[in-house]
XYZ file of C-alpha atoms in Angstrom:
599
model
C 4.261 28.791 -4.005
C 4.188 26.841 -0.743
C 7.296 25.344 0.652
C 8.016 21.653 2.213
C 9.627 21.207 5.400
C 11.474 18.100 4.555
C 12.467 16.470 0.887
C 13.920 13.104 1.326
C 13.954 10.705 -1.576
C 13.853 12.605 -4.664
C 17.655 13.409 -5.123
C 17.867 9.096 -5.038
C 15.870 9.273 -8.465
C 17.620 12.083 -10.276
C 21.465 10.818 -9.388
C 20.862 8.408 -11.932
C 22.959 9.687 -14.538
C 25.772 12.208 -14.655
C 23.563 14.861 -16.558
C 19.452 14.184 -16.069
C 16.835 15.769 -18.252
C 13.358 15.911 -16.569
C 11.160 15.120 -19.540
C 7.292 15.672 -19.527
C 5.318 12.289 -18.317
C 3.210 11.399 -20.995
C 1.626 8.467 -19.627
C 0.255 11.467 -17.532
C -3.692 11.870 -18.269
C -2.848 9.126 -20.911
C -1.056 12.547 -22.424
C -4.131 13.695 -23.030
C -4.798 18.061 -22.785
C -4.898 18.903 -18.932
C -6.257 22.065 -17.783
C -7.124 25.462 -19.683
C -5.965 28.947 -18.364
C -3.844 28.943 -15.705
C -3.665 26.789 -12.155
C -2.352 28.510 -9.121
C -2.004 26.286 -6.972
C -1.933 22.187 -6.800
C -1.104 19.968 -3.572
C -1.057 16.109 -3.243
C -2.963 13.986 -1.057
C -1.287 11.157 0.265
C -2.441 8.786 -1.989
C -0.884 10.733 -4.585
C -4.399 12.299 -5.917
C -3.966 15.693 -7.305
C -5.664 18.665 -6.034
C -5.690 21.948 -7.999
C -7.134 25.281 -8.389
C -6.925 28.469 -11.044
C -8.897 29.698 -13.754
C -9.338 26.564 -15.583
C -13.005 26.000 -17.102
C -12.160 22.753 -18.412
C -10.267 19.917 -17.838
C -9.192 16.892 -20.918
C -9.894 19.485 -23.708
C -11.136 23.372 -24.206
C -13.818 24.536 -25.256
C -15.278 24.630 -28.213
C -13.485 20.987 -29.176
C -16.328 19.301 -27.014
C -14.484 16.645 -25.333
C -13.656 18.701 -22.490
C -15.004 18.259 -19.021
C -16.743 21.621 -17.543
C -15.010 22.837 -14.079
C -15.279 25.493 -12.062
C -11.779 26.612 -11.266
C -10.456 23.365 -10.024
C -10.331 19.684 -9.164
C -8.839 16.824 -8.258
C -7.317 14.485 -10.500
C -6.150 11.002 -9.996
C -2.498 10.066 -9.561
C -2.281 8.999 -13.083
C -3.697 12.148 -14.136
C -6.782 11.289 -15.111
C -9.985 13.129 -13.730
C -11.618 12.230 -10.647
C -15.012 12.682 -11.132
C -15.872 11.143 -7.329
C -14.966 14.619 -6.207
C -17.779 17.329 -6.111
C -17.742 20.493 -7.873
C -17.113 23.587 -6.239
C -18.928 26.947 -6.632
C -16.927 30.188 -5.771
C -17.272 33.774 -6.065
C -13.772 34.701 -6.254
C -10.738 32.437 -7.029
C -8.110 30.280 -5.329
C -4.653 31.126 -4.439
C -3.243 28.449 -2.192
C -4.345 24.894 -1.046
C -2.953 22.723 1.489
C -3.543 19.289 2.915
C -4.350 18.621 6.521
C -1.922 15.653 7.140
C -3.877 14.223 10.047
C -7.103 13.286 7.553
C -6.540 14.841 4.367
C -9.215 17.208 4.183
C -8.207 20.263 2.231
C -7.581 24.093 2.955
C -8.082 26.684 0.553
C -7.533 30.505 0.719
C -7.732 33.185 -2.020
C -10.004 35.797 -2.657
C -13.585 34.257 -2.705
C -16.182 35.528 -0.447
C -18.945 32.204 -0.946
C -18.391 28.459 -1.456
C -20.956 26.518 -2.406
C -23.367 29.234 -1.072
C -22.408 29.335 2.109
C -20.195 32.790 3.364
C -16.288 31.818 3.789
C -14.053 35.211 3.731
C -11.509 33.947 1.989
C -10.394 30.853 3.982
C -12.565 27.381 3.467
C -11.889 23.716 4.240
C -13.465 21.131 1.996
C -13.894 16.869 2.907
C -12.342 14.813 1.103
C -14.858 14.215 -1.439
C -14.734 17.785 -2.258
C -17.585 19.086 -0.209
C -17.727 21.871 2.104
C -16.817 20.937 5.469
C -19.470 22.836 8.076
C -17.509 22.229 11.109
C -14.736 24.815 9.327
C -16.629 28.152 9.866
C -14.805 31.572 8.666
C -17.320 33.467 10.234
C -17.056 36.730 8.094
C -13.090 35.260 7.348
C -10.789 37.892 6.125
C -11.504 41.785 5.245
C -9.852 44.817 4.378
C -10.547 48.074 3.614
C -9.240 47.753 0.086
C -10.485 46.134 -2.443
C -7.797 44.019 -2.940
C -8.629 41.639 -0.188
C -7.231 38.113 -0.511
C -5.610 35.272 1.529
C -3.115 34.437 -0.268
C -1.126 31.432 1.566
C -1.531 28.472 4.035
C 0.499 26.666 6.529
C -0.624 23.885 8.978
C 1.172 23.549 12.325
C 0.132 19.533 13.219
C -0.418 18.874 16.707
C 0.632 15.203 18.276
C -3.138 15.632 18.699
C -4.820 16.467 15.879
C -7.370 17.952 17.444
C -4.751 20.785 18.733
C -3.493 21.627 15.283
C -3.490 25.311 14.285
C -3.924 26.495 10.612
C -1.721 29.933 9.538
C -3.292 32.130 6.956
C -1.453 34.709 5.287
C -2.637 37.830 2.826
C -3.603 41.200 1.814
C -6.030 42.138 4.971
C -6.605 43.527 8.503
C -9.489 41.838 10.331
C -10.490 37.826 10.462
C -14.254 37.836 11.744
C -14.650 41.016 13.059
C -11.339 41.611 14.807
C -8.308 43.932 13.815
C -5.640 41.269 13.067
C -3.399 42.737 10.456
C -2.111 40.045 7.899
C -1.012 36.899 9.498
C -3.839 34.833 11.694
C -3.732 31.706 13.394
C -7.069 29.454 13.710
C -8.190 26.558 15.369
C -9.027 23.709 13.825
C -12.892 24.986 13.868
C -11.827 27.619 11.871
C -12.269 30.191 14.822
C -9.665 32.793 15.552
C -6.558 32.087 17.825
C -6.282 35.020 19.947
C -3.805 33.690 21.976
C -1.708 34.173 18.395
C -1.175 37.775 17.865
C 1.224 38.907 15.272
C 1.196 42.668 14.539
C 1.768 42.961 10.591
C 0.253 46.224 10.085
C 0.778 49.288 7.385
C -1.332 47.658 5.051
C 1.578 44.714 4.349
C 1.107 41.981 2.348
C 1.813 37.949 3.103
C 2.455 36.313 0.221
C 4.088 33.145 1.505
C 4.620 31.634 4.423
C 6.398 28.524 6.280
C 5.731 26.733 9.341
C 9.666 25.688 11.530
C 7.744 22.191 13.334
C 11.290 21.419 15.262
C 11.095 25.543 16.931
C 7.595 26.182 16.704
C 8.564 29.349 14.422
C 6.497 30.778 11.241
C 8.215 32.679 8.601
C 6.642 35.362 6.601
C 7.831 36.761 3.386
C 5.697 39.469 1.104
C 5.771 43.221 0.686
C 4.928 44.577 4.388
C 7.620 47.153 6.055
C 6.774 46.776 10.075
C 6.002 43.994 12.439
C 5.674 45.059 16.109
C 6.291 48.221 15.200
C 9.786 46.925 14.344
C 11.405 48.746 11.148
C 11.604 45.512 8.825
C 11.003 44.436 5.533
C 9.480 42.022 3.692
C 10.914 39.340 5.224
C 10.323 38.394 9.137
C 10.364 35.375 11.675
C 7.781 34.883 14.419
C 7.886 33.716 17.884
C 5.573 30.813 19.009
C 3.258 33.694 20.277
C 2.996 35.332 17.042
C 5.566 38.290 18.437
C 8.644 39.708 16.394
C 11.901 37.264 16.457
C 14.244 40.035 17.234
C 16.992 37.784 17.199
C 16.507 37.143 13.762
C 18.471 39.589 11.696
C 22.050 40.674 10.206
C 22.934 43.179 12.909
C 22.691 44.224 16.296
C 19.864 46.467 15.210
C 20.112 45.920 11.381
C 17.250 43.567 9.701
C 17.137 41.940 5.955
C 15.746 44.085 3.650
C 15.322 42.389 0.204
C 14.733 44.991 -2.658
C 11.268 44.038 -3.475
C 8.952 41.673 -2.824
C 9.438 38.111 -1.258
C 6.528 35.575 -2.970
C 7.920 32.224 -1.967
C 9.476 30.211 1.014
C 11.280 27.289 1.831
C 12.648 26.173 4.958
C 15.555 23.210 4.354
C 15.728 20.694 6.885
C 19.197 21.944 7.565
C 16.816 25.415 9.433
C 18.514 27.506 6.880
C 15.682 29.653 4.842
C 15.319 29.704 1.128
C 13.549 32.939 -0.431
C 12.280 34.072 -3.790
C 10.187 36.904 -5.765
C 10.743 39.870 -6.992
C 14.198 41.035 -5.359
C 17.633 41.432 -7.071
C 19.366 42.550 -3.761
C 19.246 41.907 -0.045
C 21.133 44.274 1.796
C 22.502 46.074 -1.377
C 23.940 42.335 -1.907
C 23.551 41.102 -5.773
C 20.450 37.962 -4.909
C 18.656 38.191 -8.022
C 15.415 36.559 -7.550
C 16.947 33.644 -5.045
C 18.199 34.057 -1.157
C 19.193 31.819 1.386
C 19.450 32.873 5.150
C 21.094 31.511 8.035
C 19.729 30.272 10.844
C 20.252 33.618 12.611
C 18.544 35.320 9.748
C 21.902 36.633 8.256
C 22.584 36.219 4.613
C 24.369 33.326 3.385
C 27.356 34.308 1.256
C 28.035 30.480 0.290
C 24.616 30.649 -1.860
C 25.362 33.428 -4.384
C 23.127 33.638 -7.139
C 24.256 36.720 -8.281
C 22.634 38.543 -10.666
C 20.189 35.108 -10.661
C 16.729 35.401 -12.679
C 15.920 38.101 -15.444
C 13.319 38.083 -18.017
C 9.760 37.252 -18.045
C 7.235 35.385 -20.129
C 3.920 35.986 -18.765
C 1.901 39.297 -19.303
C -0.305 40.500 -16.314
C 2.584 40.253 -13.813
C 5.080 42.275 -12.250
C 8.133 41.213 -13.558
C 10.553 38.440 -13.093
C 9.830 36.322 -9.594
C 11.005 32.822 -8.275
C 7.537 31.996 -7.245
C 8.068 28.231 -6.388
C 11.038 26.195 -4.663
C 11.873 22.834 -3.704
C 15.097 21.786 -2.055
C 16.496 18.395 -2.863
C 18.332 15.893 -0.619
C 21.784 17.323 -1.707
C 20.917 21.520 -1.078
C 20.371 21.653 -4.646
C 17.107 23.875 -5.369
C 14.675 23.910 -7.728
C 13.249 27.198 -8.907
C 10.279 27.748 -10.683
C 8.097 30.911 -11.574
C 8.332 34.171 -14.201
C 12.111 34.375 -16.322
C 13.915 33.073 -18.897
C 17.271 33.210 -17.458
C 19.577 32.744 -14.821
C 22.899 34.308 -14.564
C 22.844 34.557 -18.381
C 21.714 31.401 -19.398
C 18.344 30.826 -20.491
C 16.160 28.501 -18.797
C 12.220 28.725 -19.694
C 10.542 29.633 -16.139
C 12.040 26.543 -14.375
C 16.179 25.964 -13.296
C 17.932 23.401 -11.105
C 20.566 25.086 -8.783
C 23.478 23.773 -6.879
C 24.021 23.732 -3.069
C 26.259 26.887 -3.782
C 23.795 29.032 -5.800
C 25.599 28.594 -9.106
C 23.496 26.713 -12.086
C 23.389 22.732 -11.556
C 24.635 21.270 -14.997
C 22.999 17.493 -13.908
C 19.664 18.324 -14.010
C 18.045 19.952 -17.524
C 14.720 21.002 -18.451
C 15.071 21.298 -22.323
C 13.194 24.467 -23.316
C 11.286 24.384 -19.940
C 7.525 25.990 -19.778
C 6.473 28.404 -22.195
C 4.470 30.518 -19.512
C 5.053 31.048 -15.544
C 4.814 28.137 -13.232
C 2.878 28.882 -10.331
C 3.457 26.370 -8.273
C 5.373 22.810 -7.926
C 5.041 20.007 -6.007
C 6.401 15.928 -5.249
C 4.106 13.183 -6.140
C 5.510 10.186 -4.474
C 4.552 6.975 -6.085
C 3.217 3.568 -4.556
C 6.266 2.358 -5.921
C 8.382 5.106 -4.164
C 9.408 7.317 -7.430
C 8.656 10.442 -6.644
C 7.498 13.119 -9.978
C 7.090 16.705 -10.031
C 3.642 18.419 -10.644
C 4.038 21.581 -12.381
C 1.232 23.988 -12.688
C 1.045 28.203 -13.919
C 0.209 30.033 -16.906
C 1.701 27.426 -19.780
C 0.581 25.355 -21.937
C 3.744 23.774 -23.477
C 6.618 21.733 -21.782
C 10.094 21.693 -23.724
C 7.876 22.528 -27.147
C 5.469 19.795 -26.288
C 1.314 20.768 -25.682
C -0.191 19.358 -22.851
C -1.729 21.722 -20.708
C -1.559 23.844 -17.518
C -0.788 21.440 -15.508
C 2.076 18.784 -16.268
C 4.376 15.727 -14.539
C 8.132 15.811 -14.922
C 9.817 12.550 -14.540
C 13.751 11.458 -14.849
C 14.493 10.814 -18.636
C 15.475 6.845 -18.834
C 18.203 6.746 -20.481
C 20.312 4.012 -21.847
C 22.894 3.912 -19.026
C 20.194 4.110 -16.322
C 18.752 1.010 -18.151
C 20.799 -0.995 -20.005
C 24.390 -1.576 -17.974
C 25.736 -3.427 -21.019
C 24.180 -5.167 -24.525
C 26.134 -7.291 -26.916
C 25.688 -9.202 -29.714
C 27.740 -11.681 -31.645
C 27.871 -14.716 -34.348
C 27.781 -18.153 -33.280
C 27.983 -21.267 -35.570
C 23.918 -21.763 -34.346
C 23.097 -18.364 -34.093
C 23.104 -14.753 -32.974
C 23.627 -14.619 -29.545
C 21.969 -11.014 -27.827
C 22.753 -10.582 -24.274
C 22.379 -7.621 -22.115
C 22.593 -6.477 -18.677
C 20.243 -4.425 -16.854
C 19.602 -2.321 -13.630
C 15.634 -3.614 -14.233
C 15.375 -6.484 -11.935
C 11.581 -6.450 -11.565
C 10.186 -9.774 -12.746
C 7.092 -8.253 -14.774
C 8.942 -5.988 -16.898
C 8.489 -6.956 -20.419
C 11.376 -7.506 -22.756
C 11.830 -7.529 -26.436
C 14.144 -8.313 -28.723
C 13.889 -7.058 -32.169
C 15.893 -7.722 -35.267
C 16.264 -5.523 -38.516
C 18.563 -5.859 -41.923
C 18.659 -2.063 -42.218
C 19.082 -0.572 -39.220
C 15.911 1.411 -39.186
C 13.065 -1.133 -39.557
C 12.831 -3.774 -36.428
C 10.674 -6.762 -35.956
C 9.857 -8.341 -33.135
C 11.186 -12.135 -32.797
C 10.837 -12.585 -29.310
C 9.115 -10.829 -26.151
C 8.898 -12.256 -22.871
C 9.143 -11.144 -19.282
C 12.309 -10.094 -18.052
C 12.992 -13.025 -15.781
C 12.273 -15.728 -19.366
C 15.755 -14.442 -20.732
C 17.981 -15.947 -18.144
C 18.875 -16.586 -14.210
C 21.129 -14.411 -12.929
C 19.825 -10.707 -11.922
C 20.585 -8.407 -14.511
C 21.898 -10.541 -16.933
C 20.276 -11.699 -19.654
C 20.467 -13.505 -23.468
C 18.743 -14.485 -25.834
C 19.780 -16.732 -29.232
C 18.119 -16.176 -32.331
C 18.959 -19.111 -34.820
C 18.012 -17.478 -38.400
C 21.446 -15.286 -38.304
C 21.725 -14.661 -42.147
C 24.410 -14.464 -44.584
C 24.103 -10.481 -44.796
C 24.536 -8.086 -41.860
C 21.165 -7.733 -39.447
C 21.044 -5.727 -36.364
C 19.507 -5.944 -32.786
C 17.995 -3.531 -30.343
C 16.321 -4.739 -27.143
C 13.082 -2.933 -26.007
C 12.480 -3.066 -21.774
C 8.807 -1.842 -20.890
C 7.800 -1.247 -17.342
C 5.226 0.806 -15.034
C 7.771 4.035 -14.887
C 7.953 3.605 -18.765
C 10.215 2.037 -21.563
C 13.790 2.560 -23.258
C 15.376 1.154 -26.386
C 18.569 -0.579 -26.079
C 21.361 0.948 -28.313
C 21.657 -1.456 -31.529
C 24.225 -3.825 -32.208
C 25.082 -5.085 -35.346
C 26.282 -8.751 -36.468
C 27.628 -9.732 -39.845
C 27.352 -12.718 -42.035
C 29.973 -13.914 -44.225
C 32.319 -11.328 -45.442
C 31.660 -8.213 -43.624
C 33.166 -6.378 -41.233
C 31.927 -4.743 -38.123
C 32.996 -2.933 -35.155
C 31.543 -1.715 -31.967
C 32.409 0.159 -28.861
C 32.029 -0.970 -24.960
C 31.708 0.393 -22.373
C 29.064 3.290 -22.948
C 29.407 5.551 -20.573
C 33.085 4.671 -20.682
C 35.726 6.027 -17.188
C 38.897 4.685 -17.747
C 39.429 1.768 -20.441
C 37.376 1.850 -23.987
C 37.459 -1.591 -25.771
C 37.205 -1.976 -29.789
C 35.656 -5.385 -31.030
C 36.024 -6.088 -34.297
C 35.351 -8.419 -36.959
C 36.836 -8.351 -40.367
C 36.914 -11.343 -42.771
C 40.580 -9.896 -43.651
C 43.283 -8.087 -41.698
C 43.470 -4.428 -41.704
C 44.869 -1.646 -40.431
C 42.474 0.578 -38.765
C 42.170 4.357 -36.613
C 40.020 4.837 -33.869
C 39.551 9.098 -32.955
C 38.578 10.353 -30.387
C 36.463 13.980 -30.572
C 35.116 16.046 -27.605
C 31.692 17.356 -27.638
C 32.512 20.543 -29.571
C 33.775 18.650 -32.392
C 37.639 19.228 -31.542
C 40.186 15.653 -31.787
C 41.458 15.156 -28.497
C 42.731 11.569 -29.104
C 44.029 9.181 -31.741
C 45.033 5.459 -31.666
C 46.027 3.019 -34.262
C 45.500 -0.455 -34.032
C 46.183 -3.846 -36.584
C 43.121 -5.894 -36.524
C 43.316 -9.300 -37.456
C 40.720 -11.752 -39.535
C 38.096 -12.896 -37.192
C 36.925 -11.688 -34.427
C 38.978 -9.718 -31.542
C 39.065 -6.948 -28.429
C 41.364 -4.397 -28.790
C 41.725 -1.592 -25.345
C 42.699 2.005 -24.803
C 42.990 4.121 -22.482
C 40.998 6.658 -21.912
C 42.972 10.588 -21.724
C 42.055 12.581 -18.719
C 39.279 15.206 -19.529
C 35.703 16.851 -18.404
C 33.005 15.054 -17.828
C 31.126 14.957 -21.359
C 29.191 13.802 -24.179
C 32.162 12.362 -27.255
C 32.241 11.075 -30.257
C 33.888 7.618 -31.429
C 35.117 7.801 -35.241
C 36.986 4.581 -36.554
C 38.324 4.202 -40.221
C 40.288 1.673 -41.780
C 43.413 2.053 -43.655
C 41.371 3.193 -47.324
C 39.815 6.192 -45.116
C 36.252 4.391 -45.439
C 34.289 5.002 -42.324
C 33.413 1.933 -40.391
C 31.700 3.417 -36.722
C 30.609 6.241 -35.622
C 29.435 7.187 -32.372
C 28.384 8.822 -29.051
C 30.075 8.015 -26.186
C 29.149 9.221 -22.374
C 32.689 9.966 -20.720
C 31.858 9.858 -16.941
C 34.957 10.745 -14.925
């Protein structure tokens, strides 16, 4: 729900591989059951801790399995996942909605619709230490009120001051007095927790702020949610503020003419590039097909290079209103990241979380399997000591691409074999099989084995070692195992580090009499090579099939006893996943395989 000024490093770890599939983490909370019910809301402290809040009871298990630990709407975990119990309980009347992270000493915000923490009166708006304690130099006074009964703060920015002590804290919501005064729906506080009045935004009518975003480089604050004036000012639902809280005027698509998204706006996000990512409820903006997903110039006209078109439908969670983008995070390339209530964009279907390009059309690189089973309320970046940075997913779910966990989850870049493993071989040698392999893991600790199996399917263990035992050079490595048998036996190498471990693809090597081939390079651009080794010459086919099964390519080759390299090259097509088929001249199949064509 809350948008992120800046997003550096994350498109680094997800350009690993031509298509990337964020799998769920299950070294998170030793992938053990996170929270029940649903979290709203989760932010991350700068030592990667986990803060989160919903209408979770329990936390590790639920009730009545007895290994769960009680909560009372939230927590904080550690960054593995793992509860922190250092952090105190919390006691509220009413629940949480947003939660934000003062940079400047990481105590915590929280807004929603509570009325008493921990005993003590906070209308809606609270700040806790960081141990989870309610902080008594914050005071709300009688915080936020309406007439209605549907009173709520729903979202939180911080503006940080070169001096902290000068920061300002935005709230945003369903209300029309802070304290005692008449504010309408958007206040500004001091760091006390007292009301700005030098700050005085007029978002009357009853509107509601859903989210908000704080511009740091123009002093701005945008506001998105289901409100119709602002200074009196005909405009709807989506608006940008002046450092003084008054209408931007100059922010529209007209001389007098102002966006007017179709329904209501529910999340922000503010690229570093100033241009204005918004999501909810909408499939139009200015009778302009945005289903779900805008982006605005920095004028505050609408971007035709970012077309979503008819964008999000569908909806998996009951109690809402509809299909809504409800969280978004924008990657180092434009790309975006949307998250919330559907189960497809522009016709495909995606389960309540997409990747989309810089242009607004579906971004084939990144995939999410069969996504979340239930509406993600909110995601976030955990960056890593090491510097990988994971997404935290929280909402109404319990399952992740078919798999239990929990409400809350961590996505992390699947490993695969070509981020790992650059190259593996292996061969006969009059002493020997001789494994080698090249890898992108150059860190020292990571643990290597090599295994060794006569069918294929069963592997034992004959050697394991750190990675800097099997040789010198970075990234290449060998190792020679000595009982090479008669018969054929295959080898896989296993790499095992802190992000997690992969499986080498397996080679085979034959003993007397047999003959074997194998494929190289995998993913393959212009050249494929054929090794071979036959006790007798042969005549032999290699095929070449595209990812929907069709031939695309055919070569035939004479293969001589012993052992030899044969090349091709490879025809000019898409990007894709293909399939290797060789037979020799009696039609028997000898190999096949996948092959990763990366143009």
């Amino acid at each position: 729900m809350k948008a992120f000024y800046l997003l550096l490093a994350i498109i680094l770890s997800w350009q690993l591989a031509a298509s990337q599939a964020l799998q769920r983490d299950k070294t998170f909370n030793n992938n053990d059951t996170t929270a029940n019910a649903s979290t709203r809301c989760v932010a991350v402290q700068a030592d990667g801790r986990i803060v989160y809040f919903g209408d979770n009871t329990f936390y590790n298990g639920q009730w009545p399995d007895g290994k769960g630990i009680p909560i009372n709407y939230g927590g904080r975990l550690n960054a593995d996942g793992t509860y922190d119990a250092s952090f105190s309980p919390i006691s509220l009347d009413g629940r949480i909605d947003d939660v934000e992270i003062q940079p400047f000493d990481q105590k915590i915000l929280i807004a929603g619709s509570f009325t008493m923490v921990n005993g003590q009166p906070r209308g809606g708006v609270a700040r806790l230490n960081t141990d989870g304690t309610l902080d008594p130099t914050f005071n709300t006074g009688i915080g936020i009120k309406n007439s209605r009964a549907t009173t709520r703060a729903w979202c939180l920015e911080v503006k940080e001051a070169t001096d902290p002590a000068k920061s300002k804290i935005f709230i945003g919501g369903d209300f029309q007095e802070y304290d005692g005064v008449t504010t309408g729906s958007v206040v500004r506080l001091n760091l006390d927790g007292s009301l700005d009045k030098t700050y005085k935004p007029k978002v009357v009518d009853y509107g509601v702020v859903y989210d908000m975003v704080y511009d740091k480089a123009n002093d701005f604050l945008y506001i998105g949610g289901e409100f119709y004036t602002v200074d009196d000012v005909d405009i709807c639902r989506l608006a940008r503020l002046k450092p003084d809280g008054k209408l931007d005027l100059t922010y529209r698509i007209g001389p007098t003419t102002y966006n007017r998204p179709h329904s209501s706006v529910t999340s922000l996000f503010l690229n570093a590039d100033g241009k204005l990512l918004a999501g909810g409820y909408f499939d139009k903006v200015n009778n302009i097909h945005r289903g779900g997903l805008a982006r605005f110039n920095l004028d505050g006209t609408l971007d035709m290079n970012f077309n979503t078109g008819v964008g999000f439908q569908g909806g998996t969670t009951t109690g809402t209103s509809g299909t809504e983008v409800r969280s978004i995070l924008v990657l180092g390339n434009g790309s975006v990241i949307a998250a919330g209530n559907f189960t497809s964009f522009n016709g495909l279907p995606c389960g309540n979380v997409v990747k989309i390009d810089a242009n607004g059309s579906v971004d084939p690189s990144t995939t999410f399997g069969a996504g979340f089973n239930g509406m993600v309320w909110d995601i976030r970046i955990q960056r890593q000591l090491s510097g990988v940075e994971k997404v935290i997913g929280g909402g109404g779910f319990g399952y992740y691409d078919l798999e239990y966990q929990g409400a809350i989850v961590r996505l992390v870049p699947e490993i695969t074999l070509s981020d790992v493993f650059l190259r593996i071989d292996a061969r006969a040698e009059k002493e020997g099989a001789l494994i080698t392999w090249k890898t992108n893991v150059l860190h020292p600790s990571a643990e290597i084995s090599v295994e060794r199996s006569t069918d294929g399917k069963q592997f034992t263990v004959i050697r394991t070692a750190n990675l800097g035992s099997f040789g010198k050079t970075a990234g290449d490595y060998s190792y020679k195992d000595p009982a090479l048998p008669a018969a054929v036996v295959y080898y896989r190498v296993h790499i095992r580090d802190t992000e997690g471990s992969v499986y080498s693809n397996i080679e085979r090597v034959g003993g007397i009499g047999s003959s074997l081939v194998s494929i190289f390079p995998n993913p393959v651009n212009t050249t494929l090579s054929l090794r071979s080794t036959f006790s007798k010459a042969t005549n032999c086919n290699l095929e070449l099939y595209d990812a929907a099964g069709a031939l695309v390519k055919s070569w035939k080759v004479r293969i001589n006893n012993g052992m030899q390299v044969n090349q091709f090259t490879m025809p000019d097509m898409a990007r894709q996943q293909c399939f290797i088929r060789v037979r020799d001249e009696a039609g028997n199949i000898l190999l096949v395989s996948k092959l990763s064509y990366v143009k």
